Amino acid sequence: MGSTFFGLNVALSGVLTQQRALNTVTHNITNATTPGYTRQRVDMQAATAYPMPALNTAVGAGQIGTGVVAIQHTRVRDQFADVTVRTQSSLTGEWDARTNALRSLDRIIDEPGDTGITALLSRFWSSWQGLSTQPDSAASREAVRASGALLAQGIHDLHASFTAQQTEADGRIGLETGRVNDLAGQINAVNQRIALVVATGQEPNDLRDLRDNLVDELAGYTSITVTSGTSDKLSIAVGGQLLVDGSSDTVSPFAIDPLGNASVGGVPVTLGSGSLVGHLAIRDQVIGGAGGYLAQLDILAGAIANSVNAVHSAGFGTDGSTGNDFFAGTTASTIGVSAAVSASVNKIAASATATGLPSNADNAVALAQLQFLVQPIGATTTNLDGFYQQFVTRLGTDVDQANRIAEAQRGVLDAAHARRDAVGGVNIDEETADMLRFSKSYNAAARMVTAVDEMLETIISRMGIVGR
């Protein structure tokens, strides 16, 4: 016959286990709005059963239940969803970086607008047209010189603005490189804290949430590969090289040199995707590089200066001088009105011959017609206005493409987050239902303790007093 005290112990196991479950539900509800929190649950199982004790029965596992035990506190986390979120975070980070930079460039060029290069080119050609009707007018000559200076300054300003955006991208690369190293150090430190807790047989779930948040942020900067090792330590690789080595608790330095080459621990790596890739592309390919916007601006400035100077130097100013260039410099950062023309508007060569001064305007007409001259410019054959329109169209296309891809990528990332949250996020309705369920189980187990107590009271206080 089993002991009455045995039932008391079984009921007590229910009270203690349901209490742990209720505490976990409380922890979930209070962290329902905590960013990066993963809901937890208490995994329960029946305690080891034993046979009914008897003289002829061996002691061992058997059929009499001994209650319930909480075997562990588990984070409800989908590791495959984590991989998807981190992959999409890297891609989203890359296209967000591109989109933000390109939008800034689009605002800078001010096209169509009154201060854009298109408007400045139009004023420049119109000033030559005006001079061709009044070649002896000092006011018309001043208008040509002023419009030329404004055009050169507009190209200067555009070049300076694009260079500033390139410098900003370079600064972001430096800041994010430092942040990657900072995150790697923090992940390594949390790894060690988790290992200490695991060694005691406990479940450091909140520390794991902290580490996962750090890993998620890291994935936004560059694509990573995450693997789990002993004592639940994570190792993180970038381009196949370990940034965080969980087995040895070491962190390798991450760096990007001025040429855009990335390395981990001095070993060259390929970043794949991430905001760093986006900033590098903006700095070294979109704005910089042989085919970048700055190079195209240099081509435009050189084509304007060379085309105008070729015609202008063949003409004659009102003072009879010839061979004078209208523009100095052949790049976007150096183009400007030449020293000769800046010193005197009489150096502006409106006449095609020395004998036609001051009323001959054939050279001014030729200069005005440069607006329509189709010529090889860079890799295309077009006129000067057409080349700049291609420049503007390319930027507009790049902005539109980046916007569309970034928007689509954010949608994919949101879906990945929703999938992960569906598993690991806290649902107040579900937690409330669990709270009621565990509360009723707790009450029932507590009532069993009371019932056993009453049984013991009967046995101890009332047995053997009948008939007295």
CSV table of N, CA and C in Angstrom, one decimal, residues 145-206:
chain,number,residue,atom,x,y,z
A,145,ARG,N,30.1,86.9,-71.2
A,145,ARG,CA,31.0,86.5,-70.1
A,145,ARG,C,30.3,86.1,-68.9
A,146,ALA,N,29.3,86.7,-68.5
A,146,ALA,CA,28.6,86.4,-67.2
A,146,ALA,C,27.9,85.0,-67.3
A,147,SER,N,27.3,84.7,-68.5
A,147,SER,CA,26.7,83.4,-68.6
A,147,SER,C,27.7,82.3,-68.7
A,148,GLY,N,28.9,82.6,-69.3
A,148,GLY,CA,29.9,81.6,-69.2
A,148,GLY,C,30.4,81.3,-67.8
A,149,ALA,N,30.6,82.4,-67.1
A,149,ALA,CA,31.0,82.3,-65.7
A,149,ALA,C,30.0,81.5,-64.8
A,150,LEU,N,28.7,81.8,-65.1
A,150,LEU,CA,27.7,81.1,-64.3
A,150,LEU,C,27.6,79.6,-64.7
A,151,LEU,N,27.8,79.3,-66.0
A,151,LEU,CA,27.9,77.9,-66.4
A,151,LEU,C,29.1,77.2,-65.8
A,152,ALA,N,30.2,77.8,-65.8
A,152,ALA,CA,31.4,77.2,-65.2
A,152,ALA,C,31.2,77.0,-63.7
A,153,GLN,N,30.6,78.0,-63.0
A,153,GLN,CA,30.3,77.9,-61.6
A,153,GLN,C,29.3,76.8,-61.3
A,154,GLY,N,28.3,76.7,-62.2
A,154,GLY,CA,27.3,75.6,-62.0
A,154,GLY,C,27.9,74.2,-62.0
A,155,ILE,N,28.8,74.1,-63.0
A,155,ILE,CA,29.5,72.8,-63.1
A,155,ILE,C,30.4,72.6,-61.9
A,156,HIS,N,31.1,73.6,-61.4
A,156,HIS,CA,31.9,73.6,-60.2
A,156,HIS,C,31.0,73.1,-59.0
A,157,ASP,N,29.9,73.8,-58.9
A,157,ASP,CA,29.0,73.5,-57.7
A,157,ASP,C,28.5,72.0,-57.8
A,158,LEU,N,28.2,71.6,-59.0
A,158,LEU,CA,27.7,70.2,-59.1
A,158,LEU,C,28.8,69.2,-58.8
A,159,HIS,N,30.0,69.5,-59.2
A,159,HIS,CA,31.1,68.7,-58.9
A,159,HIS,C,31.4,68.6,-57.4
A,160,ALA,N,31.3,69.8,-56.8
A,160,ALA,CA,31.6,69.9,-55.4
A,160,ALA,C,30.5,69.1,-54.6
A,161,SER,N,29.3,69.2,-55.0
A,161,SER,CA,28.2,68.6,-54.3
A,161,SER,C,28.3,67.0,-54.4
A,162,PHE,N,28.7,66.6,-55.6
A,162,PHE,CA,28.8,65.2,-55.8
A,162,PHE,C,30.0,64.6,-55.0
A,163,THR,N,31.1,65.5,-55.0
A,163,THR,CA,32.3,65.1,-54.2
A,163,THR,C,31.9,65.0,-52.7
A,164,ALA,N,31.1,65.9,-52.3
A,164,ALA,CA,30.7,65.9,-50.9
A,164,ALA,C,29.9,64.6,-50.6
A,165,GLN,N,29.0,64.2,-51.5
A,165,GLN,CA,28.3,63.0,-51.3
A,165,GLN,C,29.2,61.8,-51.3
A,166,GLN,N,30.3,61.8,-52.1
A,166,GLN,CA,31.3,60.8,-52.1
A,166,GLN,C,32.0,60.7,-50.8
A,167,THR,N,32.3,61.9,-50.3
A,167,THR,CA,33.0,62.0,-49.0
A,167,THR,C,32.1,61.5,-47.8
A,168,GLU,N,30.8,61.8,-47.9
A,168,GLU,CA,29.9,61.3,-46.9
A,168,GLU,C,29.8,59.8,-47.0
A,169,ALA,N,29.8,59.2,-48.2
A,169,ALA,CA,29.8,57.8,-48.3
A,169,ALA,C,31.0,57.2,-47.7
A,170,ASP,N,32.2,57.8,-47.9
A,170,ASP,CA,33.4,57.3,-47.3
A,170,ASP,C,33.4,57.4,-45.8
A,171,GLY,N,32.8,58.5,-45.3
A,171,GLY,CA,32.7,58.6,-43.8
A,171,GLY,C,31.8,57.6,-43.2
A,172,ARG,N,30.7,57.3,-43.9
A,172,ARG,CA,29.8,56.2,-43.4
A,172,ARG,C,30.5,54.8,-43.4
A,173,ILE,N,31.3,54.6,-44.4
A,173,ILE,CA,32.1,53.4,-44.5
A,173,ILE,C,33.0,53.2,-43.2
A,174,GLY,N,33.6,54.3,-42.9
A,174,GLY,CA,34.5,54.3,-41.7
A,174,GLY,C,33.7,54.1,-40.4
A,175,LEU,N,32.5,54.8,-40.3
A,175,LEU,CA,31.7,54.6,-39.1
A,175,LEU,C,31.2,53.2,-39.0
A,176,GLU,N,30.7,52.7,-40.1
A,176,GLU,CA,30.1,51.3,-40.1
A,176,GLU,C,31.1,50.2,-39.9
A,177,THR,N,32.3,50.5,-40.4
A,177,THR,CA,33.4,49.5,-40.2
A,177,THR,C,33.7,49.4,-38.7
A,178,GLY,N,33.8,50.6,-38.0
A,178,GLY,CA,34.0,50.6,-36.6
A,178,GLY,C,32.9,50.0,-35.8
A,179,ARG,N,31.6,50.2,-36.3
A,179,ARG,CA,30.5,49.5,-35.7
A,179,ARG,C,30.5,48.0,-35.8
A,180,VAL,N,31.0,47.5,-36.9
A,180,VAL,CA,31.1,46.1,-37.1
A,180,VAL,C,32.0,45.5,-36.1
A,181,ASN,N,33.2,46.1,-35.9
A,181,ASN,CA,34.2,45.7,-34.9
A,181,ASN,C,33.6,45.8,-33.5
A,182,ASP,N,32.8,46.8,-33.2
A,182,ASP,CA,32.2,47.0,-31.9
A,182,ASP,C,31.2,45.9,-31.7
A,183,LEU,N,30.4,45.6,-32.7
A,183,LEU,CA,29.4,44.5,-32.5
A,183,LEU,C,30.0,43.2,-32.3
A,184,ALA,N,31.1,42.9,-33.1
A,184,ALA,CA,31.8,41.6,-32.9
A,184,ALA,C,32.3,41.5,-31.5
A,185,GLY,N,32.9,42.5,-30.9
A,185,GLY,CA,33.4,42.5,-29.6
A,185,GLY,C,32.2,42.2,-28.6
A,186,GLN,N,31.1,42.9,-28.8
A,186,GLN,CA,30.0,42.7,-27.9
A,186,GLN,C,29.4,41.3,-28.0
A,187,ILE,N,29.3,40.7,-29.2
A,187,ILE,CA,28.8,39.4,-29.4
A,187,ILE,C,29.8,38.4,-28.7
A,188,ASN,N,31.1,38.6,-28.8
A,188,ASN,CA,32.0,37.7,-28.2
A,188,ASN,C,31.9,37.8,-26.6
A,189,ALA,N,31.6,39.0,-26.1
A,189,ALA,CA,31.4,39.1,-24.6
A,189,ALA,C,30.2,38.4,-24.2
A,190,VAL,N,29.1,38.5,-24.9
A,190,VAL,CA,27.8,37.9,-24.6
A,190,VAL,C,28.0,36.4,-24.7
A,191,ASN,N,28.7,35.9,-25.7
A,191,ASN,CA,29.0,34.5,-25.9
A,191,ASN,C,29.6,33.9,-24.6
A,192,GLN,N,30.5,34.6,-24.0
A,192,GLN,CA,31.2,34.1,-22.8
A,192,GLN,C,30.2,34.1,-21.6
A,193,ARG,N,29.4,35.1,-21.5
A,193,ARG,CA,28.4,35.2,-20.4
A,193,ARG,C,27.4,34.0,-20.6
A,194,ILE,N,27.0,33.7,-21.8
A,194,ILE,CA,26.1,32.6,-22.0
A,194,ILE,C,26.7,31.3,-21.6
A,195,ALA,N,28.0,31.1,-22.0
A,195,ALA,CA,28.7,29.9,-21.7
A,195,ALA,C,28.7,29.7,-20.2
A,196,LEU,N,28.9,30.7,-19.4
A,196,LEU,CA,29.0,30.6,-17.9
A,196,LEU,C,27.7,30.1,-17.4
A,197,VAL,N,26.6,30.7,-17.9
A,197,VAL,CA,25.2,30.3,-17.4
A,197,VAL,C,24.9,28.9,-17.8
A,198,VAL,N,25.2,28.5,-19.1
A,198,VAL,CA,25.0,27.1,-19.6
A,198,VAL,C,25.7,26.1,-18.7
A,199,ALA,N,26.9,26.5,-18.3
A,199,ALA,CA,27.8,25.6,-17.5
A,199,ALA,C,27.1,25.2,-16.1
A,200,THR,N,26.2,26.1,-15.7
A,200,THR,CA,25.5,25.9,-14.4
A,200,THR,C,24.2,25.1,-14.6
A,201,GLY,N,23.9,24.8,-15.9
A,201,GLY,CA,22.7,24.0,-16.1
A,201,GLY,C,21.5,24.9,-16.3
A,202,GLN,N,21.7,26.2,-16.4
A,202,GLN,CA,20.5,27.1,-16.6
A,202,GLN,C,20.4,27.5,-18.1
A,203,GLU,N,19.3,28.2,-18.3
A,203,GLU,CA,19.0,28.6,-19.7
A,203,GLU,C,19.0,30.2,-19.8
A,204,PRO,N,20.1,30.7,-20.4
A,204,PRO,CA,20.2,32.2,-20.5
A,204,PRO,C,19.5,32.8,-21.6
A,205,ASN,N,18.1,32.6,-21.6
A,205,ASN,CA,17.3,33.0,-22.8
A,205,ASN,C,17.4,34.5,-23.1
A,206,ASP,N,17.4,35.3,-22.0
A,206,ASP,CA,17.4,36.8,-22.3
A,206,ASP,C,18.8,37.2,-22.8
